[in-house]
Amino acid sequence: MGLTMSYSKTALISGASSGIGAVYAERLAARGFNLVLVARRADRLSTLAEKLQQAGSTSVRTIAADLTNEADIGRIENVLRNEAIDLLVNNAGMGPNASTAVMSDADAAATLALNVNALVRLTRAALPSMRTRKTGAIVNVGSVLAFHALPSTSLYSATKAFVLTFSRGVQQEVKDDGIVVQALLPAGTITEFYGTAGLSIDDFDPRVFMTAEQLVDAALAGLDRGEEVTMPSVHDQHLWDDFDAARQKLFGGTQNGAPAERYLVA
């Protein structure tokens, strides 16, 4: 079960004005999807929409919205509740490069609002219609930092761990409803995300960083395969299989009703 099944082909993409979101728009338009593109920057959305429409007959609608703003996120929820959206790409996100104590209150709040709250609310808004129609797909863009935190990524890593765990839970909830939920976990990818650090494309080692085009092509291939977790940069699939098996074994070992012997006072 994956993206190649029968769809009426309308996709809503958040964070669509640049980087990974813009490449998703290009690739999905090429697959025949009509698009609803959501981002803060109306000018960039308009430029992208014009480019896509010149390339083919795809219908492209743009909605300028800041998903950390209550009124704006409410508008996007209404689209998902009231229209037949077959594919939701939760791509909008941010990650200030700062330690917990140094990060501004505004950046901390915005990171939680965008990476966690917006993703949950848009997913919840999309699911009822998909369940009724017994078809649909949701892509939640996380990060390999879901497994690892650096001194300057504590909050960002925590939000991406949330994305992974939330996605895995929703997968179980909708497994009998014809809905595919994919947790996409990119590693280093060349986008404007790194622009705030003053990096240019010449600073990226292609042995470590992939392009947004490579990432999205791999992500869509994984979605076509019905993958629940897609890590485009991980060549050895057994790494994930072993990790997931260890996770399940560890959880199974927690249900014992008594403290472990190492915590008992002699």
Short mmCIF file of N, CA and C in Angstrom, two decimals, residues 19-186:
data_model
loop_
_atom_site.label_atom_id
_atom_site.label_comp_id
_atom_site.label_asym_id
_atom_site.label_seq_id
_atom_site.Cartn_x
_atom_site.Cartn_y
_atom_site.Cartn_z
N GLY A 19 13.21 24.81 -0.61
CA GLY A 19 13.81 23.59 -0.09
C GLY A 19 13.02 22.33 -0.36
N ILE A 20 12.91 21.49 0.66
CA ILE A 20 12.26 20.19 0.53
C ILE A 20 10.81 20.35 0.10
N GLY A 21 10.10 21.31 0.67
CA GLY A 21 8.69 21.50 0.32
C GLY A 21 8.50 21.87 -1.13
N ALA A 22 9.36 22.74 -1.66
CA ALA A 22 9.25 23.13 -3.06
C ALA A 22 9.54 21.96 -3.99
N VAL A 23 10.50 21.11 -3.62
CA VAL A 23 10.80 19.94 -4.44
C VAL A 23 9.63 18.95 -4.39
N TYR A 24 9.03 18.78 -3.23
CA TYR A 24 7.82 17.95 -3.17
C TYR A 24 6.77 18.48 -4.15
N ALA A 25 6.58 19.79 -4.19
CA ALA A 25 5.59 20.37 -5.10
C ALA A 25 5.92 20.04 -6.55
N GLU A 26 7.19 20.17 -6.92
CA GLU A 26 7.59 19.88 -8.29
C GLU A 26 7.38 18.40 -8.63
N ARG A 27 7.80 17.52 -7.72
CA ARG A 27 7.69 16.09 -7.99
C ARG A 27 6.24 15.62 -8.03
N LEU A 28 5.42 16.14 -7.13
CA LEU A 28 4.01 15.72 -7.09
C LEU A 28 3.25 16.29 -8.28
N ALA A 29 3.58 17.50 -8.70
CA ALA A 29 2.96 18.06 -9.90
C ALA A 29 3.28 17.18 -11.10
N ALA A 30 4.53 16.70 -11.18
CA ALA A 30 4.93 15.83 -12.28
C ALA A 30 4.16 14.50 -12.25
N ARG A 31 3.72 14.10 -11.07
CA ARG A 31 2.93 12.87 -10.94
C ARG A 31 1.44 13.11 -11.18
N GLY A 32 1.07 14.36 -11.46
CA GLY A 32 -0.32 14.67 -11.78
C GLY A 32 -1.15 15.15 -10.61
N PHE A 33 -0.53 15.42 -9.48
CA PHE A 33 -1.27 15.92 -8.33
C PHE A 33 -1.65 17.38 -8.51
N ASN A 34 -2.86 17.73 -8.13
CA ASN A 34 -3.21 19.13 -7.90
C ASN A 34 -2.66 19.51 -6.53
N LEU A 35 -2.29 20.77 -6.37
CA LEU A 35 -1.53 21.16 -5.20
C LEU A 35 -2.18 22.30 -4.43
N VAL A 36 -2.08 22.20 -3.11
CA VAL A 36 -2.36 23.31 -2.21
C VAL A 36 -1.06 23.58 -1.47
N LEU A 37 -0.44 24.72 -1.76
CA LEU A 37 0.88 25.03 -1.21
C LEU A 37 0.75 26.06 -0.09
N VAL A 38 1.32 25.72 1.05
CA VAL A 38 1.19 26.56 2.25
C VAL A 38 2.59 26.97 2.72
N ALA A 39 2.76 28.26 2.96
CA ALA A 39 4.00 28.78 3.53
C ALA A 39 3.78 30.22 3.93
N ARG A 40 4.74 30.78 4.65
CA ARG A 40 4.61 32.17 5.09
C ARG A 40 4.85 33.16 3.96
N ARG A 41 5.75 32.83 3.04
CA ARG A 41 6.21 33.80 2.05
C ARG A 41 5.36 33.75 0.79
N ALA A 42 4.39 34.67 0.71
CA ALA A 42 3.45 34.67 -0.40
C ALA A 42 4.14 34.88 -1.74
N ASP A 43 5.19 35.71 -1.77
CA ASP A 43 5.86 35.99 -3.02
C ASP A 43 6.53 34.74 -3.58
N ARG A 44 7.17 33.99 -2.72
CA ARG A 44 7.82 32.76 -3.18
C ARG A 44 6.79 31.71 -3.60
N LEU A 45 5.70 31.63 -2.87
CA LEU A 45 4.64 30.69 -3.27
C LEU A 45 4.11 31.04 -4.66
N SER A 46 3.91 32.31 -4.91
CA SER A 46 3.40 32.73 -6.22
C SER A 46 4.37 32.40 -7.34
N THR A 47 5.65 32.62 -7.07
CA THR A 47 6.68 32.30 -8.08
C THR A 47 6.69 30.81 -8.38
N LEU A 48 6.63 29.99 -7.32
CA LEU A 48 6.63 28.54 -7.51
C LEU A 48 5.37 28.09 -8.23
N ALA A 49 4.22 28.63 -7.86
CA ALA A 49 2.97 28.24 -8.51
C ALA A 49 2.99 28.57 -10.00
N GLU A 50 3.51 29.74 -10.34
CA GLU A 50 3.59 30.12 -11.75
C GLU A 50 4.50 29.17 -12.51
N LYS A 51 5.62 28.80 -11.91
CA LYS A 51 6.56 27.87 -12.54
C LYS A 51 5.90 26.52 -12.78
N LEU A 52 5.17 26.02 -11.80
CA LEU A 52 4.53 24.72 -11.92
C LEU A 52 3.42 24.73 -12.96
N GLN A 53 2.66 25.79 -12.99
CA GLN A 53 1.55 25.86 -13.94
C GLN A 53 2.04 26.02 -15.37
N GLN A 54 3.17 26.70 -15.54
CA GLN A 54 3.74 26.82 -16.88
C GLN A 54 4.26 25.48 -17.39
N ALA A 55 4.64 24.61 -16.44
CA ALA A 55 5.21 23.32 -16.81
C ALA A 55 4.15 22.28 -17.17
N GLY A 56 2.89 22.54 -16.81
CA GLY A 56 1.86 21.54 -17.09
C GLY A 56 0.49 22.04 -16.70
N SER A 57 -0.44 21.10 -16.63
CA SER A 57 -1.84 21.46 -16.39
C SER A 57 -2.24 21.34 -14.92
N THR A 58 -1.28 21.14 -14.03
CA THR A 58 -1.58 20.98 -12.62
C THR A 58 -2.25 22.23 -12.06
N SER A 59 -3.29 22.01 -11.25
CA SER A 59 -3.93 23.10 -10.54
C SER A 59 -3.13 23.39 -9.27
N VAL A 60 -2.75 24.64 -9.09
CA VAL A 60 -1.95 25.03 -7.93
C VAL A 60 -2.64 26.18 -7.22
N ARG A 61 -2.94 25.95 -5.93
CA ARG A 61 -3.49 27.00 -5.09
C ARG A 61 -2.48 27.32 -4.00
N THR A 62 -2.29 28.57 -3.73
CA THR A 62 -1.34 28.96 -2.67
C THR A 62 -2.10 29.61 -1.53
N ILE A 63 -1.63 29.32 -0.32
CA ILE A 63 -2.20 29.92 0.89
C ILE A 63 -1.04 30.43 1.74
N ALA A 64 -0.92 31.73 1.85
CA ALA A 64 0.11 32.30 2.71
C ALA A 64 -0.36 32.19 4.16
N ALA A 65 0.39 31.44 4.95
CA ALA A 65 -0.02 31.20 6.34
C ALA A 65 1.20 30.93 7.20
N ASP A 66 1.16 31.47 8.39
CA ASP A 66 2.18 31.21 9.41
C ASP A 66 1.59 30.20 10.38
N LEU A 67 2.10 28.99 10.38
CA LEU A 67 1.50 27.91 11.16
C LEU A 67 1.80 28.01 12.65
N THR A 68 2.49 29.07 13.06
CA THR A 68 2.60 29.35 14.50
C THR A 68 1.52 30.33 14.94
N ASN A 69 0.71 30.80 13.99
CA ASN A 69 -0.36 31.76 14.26
C ASN A 69 -1.70 31.02 14.32
N GLU A 70 -2.47 31.25 15.37
CA GLU A 70 -3.71 30.50 15.59
C GLU A 70 -4.70 30.67 14.44
N ALA A 71 -4.91 31.89 13.99
CA ALA A 71 -5.87 32.10 12.91
C ALA A 71 -5.42 31.43 11.63
N ASP A 72 -4.13 31.50 11.33
CA ASP A 72 -3.62 30.90 10.10
C ASP A 72 -3.71 29.39 10.12
N ILE A 73 -3.33 28.77 11.23
CA ILE A 73 -3.40 27.31 11.27
C ILE A 73 -4.86 26.86 11.22
N GLY A 74 -5.76 27.64 11.78
CA GLY A 74 -7.18 27.31 11.69
C GLY A 74 -7.67 27.29 10.26
N ARG A 75 -7.17 28.21 9.42
CA ARG A 75 -7.57 28.23 8.01
C ARG A 75 -7.13 26.96 7.29
N ILE A 76 -5.93 26.48 7.60
CA ILE A 76 -5.43 25.27 6.94
C ILE A 76 -6.18 24.04 7.45
N GLU A 77 -6.49 24.02 8.73
CA GLU A 77 -7.30 22.91 9.27
C GLU A 77 -8.63 22.83 8.53
N ASN A 78 -9.24 23.97 8.26
CA ASN A 78 -10.53 23.97 7.56
C ASN A 78 -10.41 23.39 6.16
N VAL A 79 -9.33 23.69 5.48
CA VAL A 79 -9.11 23.10 4.15
C VAL A 79 -9.04 21.57 4.26
N LEU A 80 -8.29 21.08 5.23
CA LEU A 80 -8.11 19.64 5.38
C LEU A 80 -9.40 18.95 5.81
N ARG A 81 -10.22 19.63 6.59
CA ARG A 81 -11.48 19.03 7.04
C ARG A 81 -12.54 19.02 5.94
N ASN A 82 -12.54 20.06 5.11
CA ASN A 82 -13.66 20.27 4.21
C ASN A 82 -13.38 19.94 2.76
N GLU A 83 -12.14 19.63 2.42
CA GLU A 83 -11.80 19.29 1.05
C GLU A 83 -11.18 17.89 1.00
N ALA A 84 -11.25 17.27 -0.15
CA ALA A 84 -10.70 15.92 -0.31
C ALA A 84 -9.20 16.01 -0.57
N ILE A 85 -8.43 16.12 0.49
CA ILE A 85 -6.97 16.14 0.39
C ILE A 85 -6.47 14.72 0.54
N ASP A 86 -5.80 14.22 -0.48
CA ASP A 86 -5.37 12.82 -0.49
C ASP A 86 -3.98 12.62 0.09
N LEU A 87 -3.16 13.65 0.03
CA LEU A 87 -1.80 13.55 0.55
C LEU A 87 -1.47 14.82 1.31
N LEU A 88 -1.12 14.67 2.58
CA LEU A 88 -0.67 15.79 3.40
C LEU A 88 0.82 15.62 3.65
N VAL A 89 1.60 16.63 3.29
CA VAL A 89 3.03 16.63 3.57
C VAL A 89 3.30 17.66 4.66
N ASN A 90 3.50 17.19 5.88
CA ASN A 90 3.82 18.06 7.00
C ASN A 90 5.33 18.34 6.98
N ASN A 91 5.69 19.36 6.23
CA ASN A 91 7.10 19.66 6.02
C ASN A 91 7.57 20.90 6.79
N ALA A 92 6.67 21.80 7.13
CA ALA A 92 7.07 23.04 7.80
C ALA A 92 7.77 22.72 9.12
N GLY A 93 8.88 23.38 9.37
CA GLY A 93 9.61 23.16 10.61
C GLY A 93 10.72 24.18 10.76
N MET A 94 11.28 24.23 11.96
CA MET A 94 12.40 25.14 12.21
C MET A 94 13.28 24.54 13.29
N GLY A 95 14.51 25.01 13.38
CA GLY A 95 15.43 24.48 14.37
C GLY A 95 16.51 25.47 14.70
N PRO A 96 16.25 26.39 15.62
CA PRO A 96 17.28 27.37 16.01
C PRO A 96 18.54 26.67 16.50
N ASN A 97 19.68 27.14 16.05
CA ASN A 97 20.95 26.54 16.44
C ASN A 97 21.45 27.23 17.70
N ALA A 98 20.93 26.78 18.86
CA ALA A 98 21.28 27.41 20.12
C ALA A 98 21.03 26.44 21.26
N SER A 99 21.81 26.58 22.31
CA SER A 99 21.62 25.72 23.47
C SER A 99 20.35 26.12 24.22
N THR A 100 19.91 25.26 25.10
CA THR A 100 18.63 25.45 25.78
C THR A 100 18.58 26.77 26.55
N ALA A 101 19.64 27.09 27.29
CA ALA A 101 19.63 28.30 28.12
C ALA A 101 19.78 29.56 27.29
N VAL A 102 20.45 29.45 26.14
CA VAL A 102 20.73 30.64 25.33
C VAL A 102 19.59 30.96 24.37
N MET A 103 18.87 29.94 23.91
CA MET A 103 17.80 30.15 22.94
C MET A 103 16.77 31.14 23.48
N SER A 104 16.28 32.02 22.61
CA SER A 104 15.28 32.99 23.03
C SER A 104 13.96 32.31 23.32
N ASP A 105 13.17 32.92 24.18
CA ASP A 105 11.84 32.38 24.48
C ASP A 105 10.99 32.31 23.22
N ALA A 106 11.12 33.31 22.36
CA ALA A 106 10.33 33.35 21.13
C ALA A 106 10.69 32.19 20.22
N ASP A 107 12.00 31.91 20.07
CA ASP A 107 12.43 30.80 19.21
C ASP A 107 12.00 29.45 19.79
N ALA A 108 12.09 29.31 21.11
CA ALA A 108 11.67 28.05 21.72
C ALA A 108 10.18 27.82 21.51
N ALA A 109 9.39 28.86 21.72
CA ALA A 109 7.94 28.73 21.54
C ALA A 109 7.58 28.44 20.09
N ALA A 110 8.24 29.13 19.16
CA ALA A 110 7.94 28.93 17.74
C ALA A 110 8.34 27.53 17.28
N THR A 111 9.45 27.01 17.79
CA THR A 111 9.89 25.67 17.43
C THR A 111 8.86 24.63 17.87
N LEU A 112 8.37 24.75 19.08
CA LEU A 112 7.34 23.82 19.56
C LEU A 112 6.04 23.99 18.78
N ALA A 113 5.67 25.24 18.51
CA ALA A 113 4.42 25.49 17.79
C ALA A 113 4.46 24.92 16.38
N LEU A 114 5.58 25.05 15.70
CA LEU A 114 5.66 24.63 14.30
C LEU A 114 5.97 23.14 14.17
N ASN A 115 6.98 22.67 14.91
CA ASN A 115 7.42 21.28 14.75
C ASN A 115 6.49 20.28 15.40
N VAL A 116 5.78 20.69 16.43
CA VAL A 116 4.91 19.76 17.17
C VAL A 116 3.44 20.11 17.00
N ASN A 117 3.04 21.30 17.45
CA ASN A 117 1.62 21.64 17.46
C ASN A 117 1.02 21.66 16.06
N ALA A 118 1.68 22.33 15.13
CA ALA A 118 1.13 22.42 13.77
C ALA A 118 1.04 21.05 13.12
N LEU A 119 2.07 20.25 13.29
CA LEU A 119 2.06 18.91 12.69
C LEU A 119 0.93 18.06 13.24
N VAL A 120 0.71 18.11 14.55
CA VAL A 120 -0.37 17.34 15.16
C VAL A 120 -1.73 17.85 14.68
N ARG A 121 -1.90 19.15 14.69
CA ARG A 121 -3.22 19.68 14.33
C ARG A 121 -3.57 19.43 12.87
N LEU A 122 -2.59 19.55 11.98
CA LEU A 122 -2.90 19.29 10.57
C LEU A 122 -3.16 17.80 10.33
N THR A 123 -2.41 16.95 11.02
CA THR A 123 -2.66 15.51 10.91
C THR A 123 -4.06 15.18 11.40
N ARG A 124 -4.43 15.71 12.55
CA ARG A 124 -5.76 15.44 13.11
C ARG A 124 -6.87 15.97 12.19
N ALA A 125 -6.63 17.10 11.56
CA ALA A 125 -7.63 17.66 10.66
C ALA A 125 -7.80 16.83 9.40
N ALA A 126 -6.71 16.20 8.93
CA ALA A 126 -6.76 15.43 7.69
C ALA A 126 -7.37 14.05 7.87
N LEU A 127 -7.21 13.45 9.03
CA LEU A 127 -7.56 12.04 9.20
C LEU A 127 -9.05 11.71 9.04
N PRO A 128 -9.99 12.49 9.58
CA PRO A 128 -11.39 12.08 9.46
C PRO A 128 -11.85 11.88 8.02
N SER A 129 -11.52 12.81 7.14
CA SER A 129 -11.92 12.68 5.74
C SER A 129 -11.24 11.49 5.08
N MET A 130 -9.97 11.28 5.36
CA MET A 130 -9.26 10.14 4.80
C MET A 130 -9.88 8.83 5.27
N ARG A 131 -10.25 8.78 6.54
CA ARG A 131 -10.88 7.57 7.08
C ARG A 131 -12.21 7.31 6.40
N THR A 132 -12.98 8.35 6.19
CA THR A 132 -14.28 8.19 5.54
C THR A 132 -14.11 7.66 4.13
N ARG A 133 -13.09 8.15 3.43
CA ARG A 133 -12.86 7.73 2.04
C ARG A 133 -12.02 6.46 1.92
N LYS A 134 -11.48 6.01 3.08
CA LYS A 134 -10.65 4.80 3.12
C LYS A 134 -9.43 4.90 2.21
N THR A 135 -8.87 6.07 2.12
CA THR A 135 -7.65 6.26 1.33
C THR A 135 -7.00 7.56 1.74
N GLY A 136 -5.69 7.63 1.58
CA GLY A 136 -4.97 8.86 1.90
C GLY A 136 -3.56 8.55 2.37
N ALA A 137 -2.75 9.58 2.42
CA ALA A 137 -1.38 9.43 2.89
C ALA A 137 -0.95 10.70 3.61
N ILE A 138 -0.15 10.51 4.66
CA ILE A 138 0.41 11.62 5.41
C ILE A 138 1.91 11.40 5.52
N VAL A 139 2.67 12.40 5.15
CA VAL A 139 4.12 12.37 5.30
C VAL A 139 4.50 13.36 6.38
N ASN A 140 5.10 12.88 7.45
CA ASN A 140 5.58 13.74 8.53
C ASN A 140 7.11 13.82 8.44
N VAL A 141 7.61 15.01 8.14
CA VAL A 141 9.04 15.18 7.94
C VAL A 141 9.71 15.39 9.31
N GLY A 142 10.53 14.43 9.69
CA GLY A 142 11.27 14.50 10.93
C GLY A 142 12.74 14.73 10.66
N SER A 143 13.59 13.95 11.30
CA SER A 143 15.04 14.08 11.14
C SER A 143 15.70 12.89 11.82
N VAL A 144 16.89 12.54 11.34
CA VAL A 144 17.66 11.51 12.04
C VAL A 144 18.06 11.98 13.43
N LEU A 145 17.95 13.30 13.69
CA LEU A 145 18.22 13.79 15.04
C LEU A 145 17.13 13.38 16.02
N ALA A 146 16.12 12.69 15.55
CA ALA A 146 15.17 12.05 16.45
C ALA A 146 15.87 11.03 17.34
N PHE A 147 17.03 10.51 16.88
CA PHE A 147 17.78 9.51 17.63
C PHE A 147 18.96 10.09 18.40
N HIS A 148 19.22 11.39 18.22
CA HIS A 148 20.48 11.92 18.74
C HIS A 148 20.34 13.41 18.99
N ALA A 149 20.90 13.89 20.08
CA ALA A 149 20.89 15.32 20.38
C ALA A 149 22.32 15.83 20.50
N LEU A 150 22.54 16.99 19.89
CA LEU A 150 23.82 17.68 19.98
C LEU A 150 23.68 18.84 20.98
N PRO A 151 24.79 19.43 21.41
CA PRO A 151 24.68 20.52 22.39
C PRO A 151 23.80 21.68 21.95
N SER A 152 23.64 21.87 20.65
CA SER A 152 22.82 22.99 20.17
C SER A 152 21.50 22.54 19.55
N THR A 153 21.15 21.25 19.72
CA THR A 153 19.92 20.75 19.08
C THR A 153 18.98 20.08 20.06
N SER A 154 19.11 20.36 21.35
CA SER A 154 18.30 19.63 22.33
C SER A 154 16.81 19.76 22.04
N LEU A 155 16.32 20.97 21.81
CA LEU A 155 14.89 21.15 21.56
C LEU A 155 14.50 20.62 20.19
N TYR A 156 15.29 20.95 19.17
CA TYR A 156 15.00 20.46 17.82
C TYR A 156 14.96 18.94 17.79
N SER A 157 15.97 18.29 18.39
CA SER A 157 16.01 16.83 18.40
C SER A 157 14.79 16.26 19.12
N ALA A 158 14.41 16.90 20.21
CA ALA A 158 13.24 16.43 20.97
C ALA A 158 11.97 16.53 20.14
N THR A 159 11.83 17.61 19.37
CA THR A 159 10.63 17.72 18.54
C THR A 159 10.61 16.68 17.44
N LYS A 160 11.77 16.34 16.91
CA LYS A 160 11.81 15.34 15.84
C LYS A 160 11.62 13.93 16.41
N ALA A 161 12.05 13.69 17.66
CA ALA A 161 11.72 12.43 18.31
C ALA A 161 10.21 12.33 18.49
N PHE A 162 9.56 13.45 18.81
CA PHE A 162 8.11 13.48 18.90
C PHE A 162 7.48 13.11 17.56
N VAL A 163 7.98 13.70 16.48
CA VAL A 163 7.42 13.42 15.15
C VAL A 163 7.47 11.92 14.85
N LEU A 164 8.59 11.29 15.17
CA LEU A 164 8.73 9.86 14.91
C LEU A 164 7.74 9.05 15.76
N THR A 165 7.71 9.32 17.06
CA THR A 165 6.85 8.54 17.95
C THR A 165 5.38 8.78 17.64
N PHE A 166 5.01 10.01 17.39
CA PHE A 166 3.63 10.33 17.03
C PHE A 166 3.23 9.60 15.74
N SER A 167 4.11 9.64 14.75
CA SER A 167 3.80 8.98 13.48
C SER A 167 3.62 7.48 13.66
N ARG A 168 4.48 6.85 14.47
CA ARG A 168 4.37 5.41 14.69
C ARG A 168 3.05 5.07 15.37
N GLY A 169 2.62 5.92 16.29
CA GLY A 169 1.34 5.68 16.94
C GLY A 169 0.16 5.81 15.99
N VAL A 170 0.18 6.86 15.17
CA VAL A 170 -0.91 7.07 14.23
C VAL A 170 -0.96 5.93 13.20
N GLN A 171 0.20 5.43 12.82
CA GLN A 171 0.23 4.29 11.90
C GLN A 171 -0.60 3.12 12.43
N GLN A 172 -0.48 2.85 13.71
CA GLN A 172 -1.25 1.76 14.31
C GLN A 172 -2.74 2.08 14.36
N GLU A 173 -3.06 3.35 14.59
CA GLU A 173 -4.47 3.76 14.66
C GLU A 173 -5.20 3.60 13.33
N VAL A 174 -4.49 3.81 12.22
CA VAL A 174 -5.16 3.84 10.91
C VAL A 174 -4.80 2.65 10.03
N LYS A 175 -4.20 1.62 10.61
CA LYS A 175 -3.70 0.51 9.80
C LYS A 175 -4.79 -0.21 9.03
N ASP A 176 -6.03 -0.12 9.50
CA ASP A 176 -7.14 -0.79 8.80
C ASP A 176 -8.00 0.18 8.01
N ASP A 177 -7.54 1.42 7.86
CA ASP A 177 -8.34 2.46 7.21
C ASP A 177 -7.85 2.83 5.82
N GLY A 178 -6.87 2.11 5.28
CA GLY A 178 -6.37 2.43 3.95
C GLY A 178 -5.50 3.67 3.90
N ILE A 179 -4.98 4.09 5.03
CA ILE A 179 -4.19 5.32 5.11
C ILE A 179 -2.72 4.96 5.36
N VAL A 180 -1.83 5.56 4.60
CA VAL A 180 -0.39 5.39 4.78
C VAL A 180 0.15 6.59 5.55
N VAL A 181 0.89 6.34 6.62
CA VAL A 181 1.56 7.40 7.36
C VAL A 181 3.06 7.11 7.31
N GLN A 182 3.80 8.03 6.75
CA GLN A 182 5.24 7.86 6.60
C GLN A 182 5.99 8.86 7.47
N ALA A 183 6.87 8.37 8.31
CA ALA A 183 7.81 9.22 9.03
C ALA A 183 9.08 9.31 8.19
N LEU A 184 9.37 10.48 7.68
CA LEU A 184 10.54 10.70 6.84
C LEU A 184 11.64 11.32 7.71
N LEU A 185 12.79 10.67 7.76
CA LEU A 185 13.88 11.11 8.62
C LEU A 185 15.11 11.44 7.79
N PRO A 186 15.21 12.68 7.32
CA PRO A 186 16.40 13.09 6.56
C PRO A 186 17.61 13.23 7.46
#
